[in-house]
Short mmCIF file of C-alpha atoms and ligand atoms in Angstrom, two decimals:
data_model
loop_
_atom_site.label_atom_id
_atom_site.label_comp_id
_atom_site.label_asym_id
_atom_site.label_seq_id
_atom_site.Cartn_x
_atom_site.Cartn_y
_atom_site.Cartn_z
CA UNK A 1 57.95 -139.92 93.87
CA UNK A 2 54.41 -138.81 94.50
CA UNK A 3 52.24 -139.61 91.73
CA UNK A 4 48.57 -138.74 91.35
CA UNK A 5 47.62 -141.59 88.99
CA UNK A 6 48.34 -145.31 88.77
CA UNK A 7 51.85 -145.71 87.09
CA UNK A 8 51.73 -147.30 83.54
CA UNK A 9 54.66 -148.91 81.97
CA UNK A 10 56.44 -152.11 81.03
CA UNK A 11 58.58 -154.67 83.16
CA UNK A 12 60.89 -157.37 81.92
CA UNK A 13 60.00 -160.08 84.33
CA UNK A 14 56.81 -161.81 83.06
CA UNK A 15 58.22 -162.47 79.63
CA UNK A 16 62.16 -162.32 79.92
CA UNK A 17 62.94 -163.33 83.45
CA UNK A 18 66.84 -163.68 83.52
CA UNK A 19 67.12 -163.12 79.74
CA UNK A 20 67.50 -159.38 79.71
CA UNK A 21 69.86 -157.15 77.82
CA UNK A 22 70.65 -153.62 76.87
CA UNK A 23 69.49 -154.42 73.38
CA UNK A 24 66.21 -155.79 74.57
CA UNK A 25 65.49 -152.78 76.73
CA UNK A 26 66.43 -150.33 74.06
CA UNK A 27 64.25 -152.06 71.49
CA UNK A 28 61.52 -152.12 73.97
CA UNK A 29 61.72 -148.43 74.66
CA UNK A 30 61.55 -147.97 70.75
CA UNK A 31 58.55 -150.19 70.45
CA UNK A 32 56.72 -148.30 73.24
CA UNK A 33 56.92 -145.31 71.05
CA UNK A 34 56.37 -146.93 67.57
CA UNK A 35 53.31 -148.88 68.95
CA UNK A 36 51.66 -145.86 70.15
CA UNK A 37 52.06 -147.03 74.05
CA UNK A 38 53.70 -143.94 75.05
CA UNK A 39 51.02 -141.87 73.49
CA UNK A 40 48.44 -144.04 75.33
CA UNK A 41 50.27 -143.05 78.74
CA UNK A 42 52.72 -145.91 79.36
CA UNK A 43 55.95 -144.36 80.48
CA UNK A 44 58.07 -146.51 82.72
CA UNK A 45 60.49 -149.02 81.32
CA UNK A 46 61.54 -151.26 84.15
CA UNK A 47 64.29 -153.82 84.47
CA UNK A 48 63.29 -156.50 86.99
CA UNK A 49 65.58 -159.09 88.73
CA UNK A 50 68.89 -160.42 87.11
CA UNK A 51 70.69 -157.30 86.07
CA UNK A 52 73.79 -157.57 87.98
CA UNK A 53 76.82 -159.76 88.71
CA UNK A 54 76.47 -162.13 91.61
CA UNK A 55 78.90 -160.28 93.98
CA UNK A 56 79.43 -156.70 95.02
CA UNK A 57 82.60 -155.05 94.05
CA UNK A 58 85.41 -154.24 96.55
CA UNK A 59 83.65 -150.98 97.47
CA UNK A 60 80.60 -152.78 98.35
CA UNK A 61 78.53 -151.59 95.33
CA UNK A 62 76.31 -153.89 93.18
CA UNK A 63 77.81 -154.24 89.68
CA UNK A 64 75.79 -154.10 86.57
CA UNK A 65 76.47 -157.54 84.56
CA UNK A 66 78.71 -156.25 81.57
CA UNK A 67 77.58 -158.97 79.34
CA UNK A 68 73.93 -158.14 79.54
CA UNK A 69 74.45 -154.44 79.64
CA UNK A 70 77.85 -153.58 77.87
CA UNK A 71 77.65 -149.91 77.91
CA UNK A 72 76.55 -149.85 81.74
CA UNK A 73 73.20 -148.85 83.09
CA UNK A 74 73.75 -145.01 82.86
CA UNK A 75 73.94 -145.54 79.11
CA UNK A 76 70.56 -147.27 79.07
CA UNK A 77 68.91 -144.89 81.46
CA UNK A 78 70.09 -141.90 79.21
CA UNK A 79 68.73 -143.67 76.11
CA UNK A 80 65.35 -144.32 77.68
CA UNK A 81 65.32 -140.71 78.88
CA UNK A 82 66.13 -139.46 75.46
CA UNK A 83 62.90 -141.19 74.32
CA UNK A 84 60.90 -139.17 76.89
CA UNK A 85 60.19 -142.18 78.93
CA UNK A 86 61.26 -143.09 82.55
CA UNK A 87 63.63 -145.78 83.75
CA UNK A 88 63.04 -148.28 86.49
CA UNK A 89 65.26 -150.88 88.21
CA UNK A 90 64.96 -153.49 90.91
CA UNK A 91 66.16 -154.46 94.30
CA UNK A 92 65.11 -156.41 97.25
CA UNK A 93 64.75 -155.96 100.98
CA UNK A 94 66.81 -159.21 101.66
CA UNK A 95 70.39 -160.22 101.42
CA UNK A 96 69.82 -161.68 97.92
CA UNK A 97 67.14 -160.98 95.42
CA UNK A 98 64.61 -163.75 94.58
CA UNK A 99 66.96 -164.95 91.75
CA UNK A 100 70.00 -165.00 94.08
CA UNK A 101 71.64 -161.63 93.08
CA UNK A 102 72.90 -159.07 95.57
CA UNK A 103 70.31 -157.00 97.12
CA UNK A 104 69.76 -154.09 99.46
CA UNK A 105 69.48 -155.41 103.21
CA UNK A 106 71.65 -153.02 105.23
CA UNK A 107 72.93 -151.48 102.12
CA UNK A 108 69.85 -149.32 101.47
CA UNK A 109 71.49 -145.86 101.45
CA UNK A 110 74.54 -146.98 99.40
CA UNK A 111 72.40 -148.75 96.85
CA UNK A 112 69.78 -145.90 96.67
CA UNK A 113 72.79 -143.56 95.85
CA UNK A 114 73.99 -145.88 93.16
CA UNK A 115 70.57 -146.21 91.61
CA UNK A 116 70.30 -142.43 91.72
CA UNK A 117 73.56 -141.98 90.04
CA UNK A 118 72.35 -144.34 87.23
CA UNK A 119 69.27 -141.94 86.87
CA UNK A 120 66.48 -144.29 87.76
CA UNK A 121 62.97 -142.95 88.16
CA UNK A 122 61.37 -145.98 89.72
CA UNK A 123 62.66 -148.73 92.17
CA UNK A 124 60.69 -152.00 92.49
CA UNK A 125 61.59 -153.49 95.94
CA UNK A 126 61.15 -157.22 96.60
CA UNK A 127 60.98 -159.31 99.62
CA UNK A 128 62.96 -162.48 99.29
CA UNK A 129 65.79 -163.65 101.54
CA UNK A 130 64.99 -161.32 104.45
CA UNK A 131 67.03 -162.38 107.54
CA UNK A 132 64.79 -164.32 110.15
CA UNK A 133 63.63 -161.87 112.79
CA UNK A 134 63.58 -158.70 110.62
CA UNK A 135 60.72 -156.21 110.83
CA UNK A 136 59.35 -156.35 107.24
CA UNK A 137 57.43 -152.91 107.19
CA UNK A 138 60.62 -151.29 108.64
CA UNK A 139 62.76 -152.57 105.73
CA UNK A 140 60.34 -150.70 103.46
CA UNK A 141 60.57 -147.46 105.57
CA UNK A 142 64.38 -147.65 105.37
CA UNK A 143 64.58 -147.92 101.47
CA UNK A 144 61.97 -145.28 101.17
CA UNK A 145 64.07 -142.83 103.24
CA UNK A 146 67.20 -143.84 101.47
CA UNK A 147 65.64 -143.07 98.08
CA UNK A 148 64.51 -139.71 99.43
CA UNK A 149 68.05 -139.01 100.64
CA UNK A 150 69.53 -140.03 97.24
CA UNK A 151 68.91 -136.63 95.61
CA UNK A 152 66.81 -138.15 93.06
CA UNK A 153 62.89 -138.15 92.80
CA UNK A 154 62.25 -141.91 92.56
CA UNK A 155 59.02 -143.65 92.54
CA UNK A 156 59.07 -146.48 95.29
CA UNK A 157 57.28 -149.65 94.18
CA UNK A 158 57.00 -152.12 97.09
CA UNK A 159 56.58 -155.86 96.33
CA UNK A 160 56.09 -157.92 99.47
CA UNK A 161 53.25 -159.85 97.99
CA UNK A 162 50.72 -158.77 100.71
CA UNK A 163 52.67 -159.97 103.61
CA UNK A 164 52.34 -158.31 107.16
CA UNK A 165 48.96 -156.74 105.98
CA UNK A 166 50.75 -154.55 103.67
CA UNK A 167 47.76 -152.37 102.79
CA UNK A 168 47.49 -151.20 106.31
CA UNK A 169 51.03 -149.60 106.58
CA UNK A 170 52.36 -149.21 103.13
CA UNK A 171 51.08 -145.70 102.51
CA UNK A 172 52.76 -144.60 105.71
CA UNK A 173 56.20 -145.59 104.50
CA UNK A 174 56.16 -143.41 101.46
CA UNK A 175 55.71 -146.04 98.83
CA UNK A 176 53.95 -144.89 95.50
CA UNK A 177 52.56 -148.47 94.76
CA UNK A 178 52.56 -151.84 96.44
CA UNK A 179 52.09 -155.43 95.34
CA UNK A 180 49.48 -157.18 97.38
CA UNK A 181 49.31 -160.48 95.74
CA UNK A 182 51.67 -163.51 94.90
CA UNK A 183 53.03 -163.64 91.36
CA UNK A 184 50.61 -163.82 88.41
CA UNK A 185 50.95 -166.65 85.95
CA UNK A 186 49.68 -166.61 82.42
CA UNK A 187 46.36 -168.30 82.85
CA UNK A 188 42.75 -167.33 83.69
CA UNK A 189 42.93 -169.09 87.15
CA UNK A 190 45.54 -166.75 88.25
CA UNK A 191 43.72 -163.68 87.06
CA UNK A 192 40.58 -164.94 88.87
CA UNK A 193 42.36 -165.71 92.02
CA UNK A 194 44.08 -162.39 92.16
CA UNK A 195 41.06 -160.39 91.42
CA UNK A 196 38.85 -162.27 94.08
CA UNK A 197 41.58 -161.84 96.65
CA UNK A 198 41.64 -158.24 96.26
CA UNK A 199 37.96 -157.21 96.28
CA UNK A 200 37.98 -156.55 99.96
CA UNK A 201 41.25 -154.55 99.83
CA UNK A 202 40.53 -152.00 97.28
CA UNK A 203 39.55 -149.30 99.43
CA UNK A 204 43.14 -148.90 100.66
CA UNK A 205 44.36 -148.01 97.20
CA UNK A 206 44.14 -144.28 96.37
CA UNK A 207 45.95 -141.24 95.07
CA UNK A 208 49.70 -141.51 95.74
CA UNK A 209 49.85 -145.14 96.81
CA UNK A 210 48.26 -147.78 94.58
CA UNK A 211 47.42 -151.48 95.10
CA UNK A 212 49.52 -153.12 92.39
CA UNK A 213 47.84 -156.44 91.67
CA UNK A 214 50.82 -157.58 89.63
CA UNK A 215 52.19 -157.13 85.99
CA UNK A 216 49.97 -157.81 83.04
CA UNK A 217 50.00 -161.02 81.14
CA UNK A 218 48.05 -159.48 78.21
CA UNK A 219 49.56 -160.67 74.89
CA UNK A 220 51.85 -163.50 76.34
CA UNK A 221 49.94 -166.47 74.97
CA UNK A 222 52.03 -168.91 76.94
CA UNK A 223 55.27 -167.51 75.88
CA UNK A 224 57.95 -166.38 78.43
CA UNK A 225 58.94 -166.56 82.07
CA UNK A 226 55.58 -166.82 83.78
CA UNK A 227 53.87 -169.04 81.19
CA UNK A 228 51.53 -171.60 82.60
CA UNK A 229 48.93 -172.67 80.10
CA UNK A 230 48.19 -169.32 78.53
CA UNK A 231 45.02 -167.44 77.93
CA UNK A 232 42.51 -166.58 75.30
CA UNK A 233 41.81 -163.03 74.07
CA UNK A 234 38.57 -163.28 75.96
CA UNK A 235 40.52 -163.92 79.11
CA UNK A 236 43.08 -161.19 78.51
CA UNK A 237 40.25 -158.79 77.98
CA UNK A 238 38.70 -159.54 81.35
CA UNK A 239 42.11 -159.44 82.91
CA UNK A 240 42.77 -156.05 81.62
CA UNK A 241 39.29 -154.70 82.28
CA UNK A 242 39.53 -155.89 85.98
CA UNK A 243 42.92 -154.34 86.38
CA UNK A 244 41.67 -150.98 84.99
CA UNK A 245 38.37 -151.08 87.02
CA UNK A 246 40.46 -151.78 90.23
CA UNK A 247 42.76 -148.83 89.57
CA UNK A 248 45.94 -151.02 89.55
CA UNK A 249 49.16 -149.80 88.16
CA UNK A 250 49.33 -151.24 84.64
CA UNK A 251 52.80 -152.78 83.87
CA UNK A 252 52.84 -154.50 80.52
CA UNK A 253 54.52 -157.97 80.72
CA UNK A 254 54.55 -159.13 77.07
CA UNK A 255 57.04 -158.72 74.38
CA UNK A 256 55.88 -155.46 73.06
CA UNK A 257 58.25 -155.57 70.04
CA UNK A 258 56.04 -158.47 68.83
CA UNK A 259 52.76 -157.81 70.36
CA UNK A 260 49.78 -158.68 68.14
CA UNK A 261 47.06 -156.10 67.15
CA UNK A 262 44.37 -157.61 69.18
CA UNK A 263 46.57 -157.20 72.46
CA UNK A 264 47.87 -153.92 71.37
CA UNK A 265 44.39 -152.49 70.91
CA UNK A 266 43.21 -153.88 74.21
CA UNK A 267 46.37 -152.19 76.11
CA UNK A 268 45.53 -148.85 74.30
CA UNK A 269 41.78 -148.96 74.90
CA UNK A 270 40.89 -145.42 75.66
CA UNK A 271 37.90 -146.01 77.67
CA UNK A 272 39.45 -148.65 80.01
CA UNK A 273 42.65 -146.36 80.30
CA UNK A 274 40.33 -143.51 81.15
CA UNK A 275 38.71 -145.51 83.93
CA UNK A 276 42.11 -146.76 85.20
CA UNK A 277 43.54 -143.16 85.36
CA UNK A 278 40.55 -141.44 86.56
CA UNK A 279 41.84 -138.51 88.58
CA UNK A 280 39.51 -139.10 91.64
CA UNK A 281 40.84 -142.70 92.09
CA UNK A 282 37.81 -144.06 93.58
CA UNK A 283 37.18 -147.51 94.78
CA UNK A 284 35.36 -150.03 92.68
CA UNK A 285 32.72 -151.93 94.75
CA UNK A 286 30.41 -155.00 94.30
CA UNK A 287 26.91 -154.27 93.01
CA UNK A 288 25.95 -157.74 91.88
CA UNK A 289 26.78 -161.35 92.73
CA UNK A 290 26.35 -164.69 91.32
CA UNK A 291 27.69 -166.99 93.91
CA UNK A 292 31.22 -167.68 93.08
CA UNK A 293 30.65 -167.33 89.41
CA UNK A 294 30.52 -163.73 88.74
CA UNK A 295 30.40 -160.24 90.11
CA UNK A 296 29.33 -156.81 88.97
CA UNK A 297 31.30 -153.76 90.09
CA UNK A 298 30.50 -150.17 90.00
CA UNK A 299 32.90 -147.11 90.23
CA UNK A 300 32.40 -143.36 90.56
CA UNK A 301 34.55 -141.47 88.12
CA UNK A 302 35.27 -137.77 87.65
CA UNK A 303 32.94 -135.55 85.51
CA UNK A 304 29.80 -137.23 86.91
CA UNK A 305 30.50 -140.49 85.01
CA UNK A 306 30.40 -143.99 86.42
CA UNK A 307 32.05 -147.33 85.30
CA UNK A 308 30.06 -150.59 85.56
CA UNK A 309 31.60 -154.10 84.86
CA UNK A 310 30.15 -157.40 84.74
CA UNK A 311 32.67 -160.34 85.03
CA UNK A 312 32.04 -164.07 84.67
CA UNK A 313 34.81 -165.76 86.62
CA UNK A 314 33.51 -169.17 85.84
CA UNK A 315 34.41 -171.53 83.11
CA UNK A 316 30.71 -171.98 81.84
CA UNK A 317 28.16 -169.35 80.87
CA UNK A 318 26.58 -167.48 83.69
CA UNK A 319 24.21 -164.67 84.25
CA UNK A 320 25.14 -161.73 86.46
CA UNK A 321 22.59 -159.25 87.89
CA UNK A 322 23.01 -155.66 88.69
CA UNK A 323 20.79 -154.81 91.58
CA UNK A 324 20.44 -150.96 91.36
CA UNK A 325 19.74 -150.84 95.07
CA UNK A 326 23.21 -151.68 95.60
CA UNK A 327 24.51 -148.59 93.88
CA UNK A 328 21.95 -146.32 95.64
CA UNK A 329 19.37 -146.12 92.80
CA UNK A 330 16.45 -147.33 94.92
CA UNK A 331 13.41 -148.59 93.19
CA UNK A 332 11.12 -145.76 92.47
CA UNK A 333 13.88 -143.08 92.81
CA UNK A 334 13.10 -141.99 89.30
CA UNK A 335 16.69 -142.48 87.76
CA UNK A 336 18.53 -145.17 86.12
CA UNK A 337 21.71 -145.37 83.96
CA UNK A 338 22.36 -144.39 80.47
CA UNK A 339 25.17 -146.79 79.57
CA UNK A 340 27.75 -147.27 76.65
CA UNK A 341 29.39 -150.63 76.10
CA UNK A 342 33.12 -149.70 75.99
CA UNK A 343 33.77 -152.58 73.46
CA UNK A 344 30.74 -152.79 71.22
CA UNK A 345 29.65 -149.17 71.58
CA UNK A 346 26.08 -150.24 72.21
CA UNK A 347 24.07 -147.76 74.16
CA UNK A 348 20.89 -148.30 76.27
CA UNK A 349 19.16 -147.30 79.52
CA UNK A 350 19.23 -149.46 82.66
CA UNK A 351 16.01 -148.91 84.62
CA UNK A 352 15.85 -151.41 87.36
CA UNK A 353 17.34 -154.74 87.64
CA UNK A 354 19.72 -155.61 84.81
CA UNK A 355 21.01 -159.01 83.81
CA UNK A 356 24.14 -159.79 81.56
CA UNK A 357 24.59 -163.31 80.30
CA UNK A 358 28.27 -163.96 79.75
CA UNK A 359 30.18 -166.77 78.24
CA UNK A 360 32.90 -168.30 80.60
CA UNK A 361 35.57 -165.80 81.55
CA UNK A 362 33.79 -163.01 79.67
CA UNK A 363 33.20 -159.55 80.89
CA UNK A 364 31.49 -156.39 79.96
CA UNK A 365 32.43 -152.74 80.93
CA UNK A 366 30.17 -149.73 80.50
CA UNK A 367 30.60 -146.05 81.00
CA UNK A 368 27.46 -144.62 82.48
CA UNK A 369 25.69 -141.41 83.58
CA UNK A 370 22.49 -141.33 85.49
CA UNK A 371 19.37 -140.51 83.48
CA UNK A 372 15.70 -139.88 84.45
CA UNK A 373 13.53 -142.84 83.76
C1 GAL B 401 59.20 -162.00 92.86
C2 GAL B 401 58.34 -160.93 92.34
C3 GAL B 401 58.22 -160.97 90.76
C4 GAL B 401 59.57 -160.83 90.39
C5 GAL B 401 60.48 -161.88 90.81
C6 GAL B 401 61.98 -161.66 90.49
O1 GAL B 401 59.27 -162.10 94.16
O2 GAL B 401 57.00 -161.02 92.93
O3 GAL B 401 57.33 -159.97 90.36
O4 GAL B 401 60.12 -159.49 90.54
O5 GAL B 401 60.53 -161.89 92.16
O6 GAL B 401 62.80 -162.69 91.04
#
C-alpha cells in the first residue's frame, strides 16, 4: 500500500509481548475510539509476534492460536474494520519468528494469500532466523511481491533493524515503512541512542517509505514487555517530540485502555502530529549542537511554516544554541523567526543567535514563520 503520510497506530509488542488475545485487541480498538486517538489520526491496530500455533497445518498454512483468538482472525479483522480502523499482523523473513513461531521464509506467496483472506491492511515483517547465506534484501522483495499478488492492498512494514544498509534499498522493494534500529526499551538512554543513531539517515525517509525508528514507549511507565527502568513524563515528551520531528511512523506501545491523561494528551498533541504528518515529508536537520549533550533541529513544513526543536539528551541541565546561519538566515539578511512554543503557547521573535537552557532530558518544540527584524 502506498501511503502519503507516516502511518499512525498501535502495536501489541511493547506492552503485551506474548500475552495477546482477541479480547485485548477488541478492547484496544474500542479504546482508540473512546479516547479520541482515532480522531487524532491513529488508525492501525497491529498484532505483533506470538499470534499462531507453533506448527503449520497439514496444508502448510499458519494456524491462528484458538485459545488466544477463539473466533479466528477474520472475526477480529471484521470487528476492527467495523470500527473504521485498519488491521495489521506480523510475520518474519526467516524460518521462525523471533519468538519461535512459524514464519514466512519460502512460504511468502502462501502466507500473503492467508493474510489477504483474513483481511489485513498492514504486515510487519521481521528478520529473525533467516537461513545462513540468504540475501536479506531479496527476502523483503519476495514478500513485497507476494503481498501485491495477494489481491489485497497491504502496507508492507519492513523490520530488519537497520541491517544491510536498509535505508539504501528498502524503498526499491516496495515497503511503506522500515525499521532502521534495534528494539526500543522503556528508558531514556534507549530514546537517546535511537535518536542519535538516525540523525544521518533521515534524508532517506520520505513520501511512501518512512524510516520507522520503532514503536512508542509513551505511557508505559516501566510496565509491560519492553520495560527497562521506565521514563518520566519529561522523557516521554522528548521521545514523542523527536519521533514527530523525524517524521517516523507513530505506533503507540502502551496499554491505551488504561493510558493516563498526560500521556494521552501528548499522543494527541495537535501541533506535534501536524509536524509528523506534514504533507511535504521534509527532512529535519541539525542547526545547533552542544557537543554530545544536545542538538537543535529545523524542518521545513508546508504552508511556509517551519518546526524548530531543542533537545537536551544529557542527564544534567544544558544550553543549546540555535545558530541562524545554519538554517540560512545569515546575520544581516533582515529576517528572523516568529515562533510559538507548542507546549506553553509562548510567542516571541528569534533575531540572531538563540539559546535554550533545558533541564536534563527536556526539549522544546516551536512552530515558526520567517519575519522581518
Ligand atoms: C523483534 C522486533 C520487535 C518485535 C519482536 C517480536 O525483532 O524488532 O519489534 O516485533 O521481534 O518477537
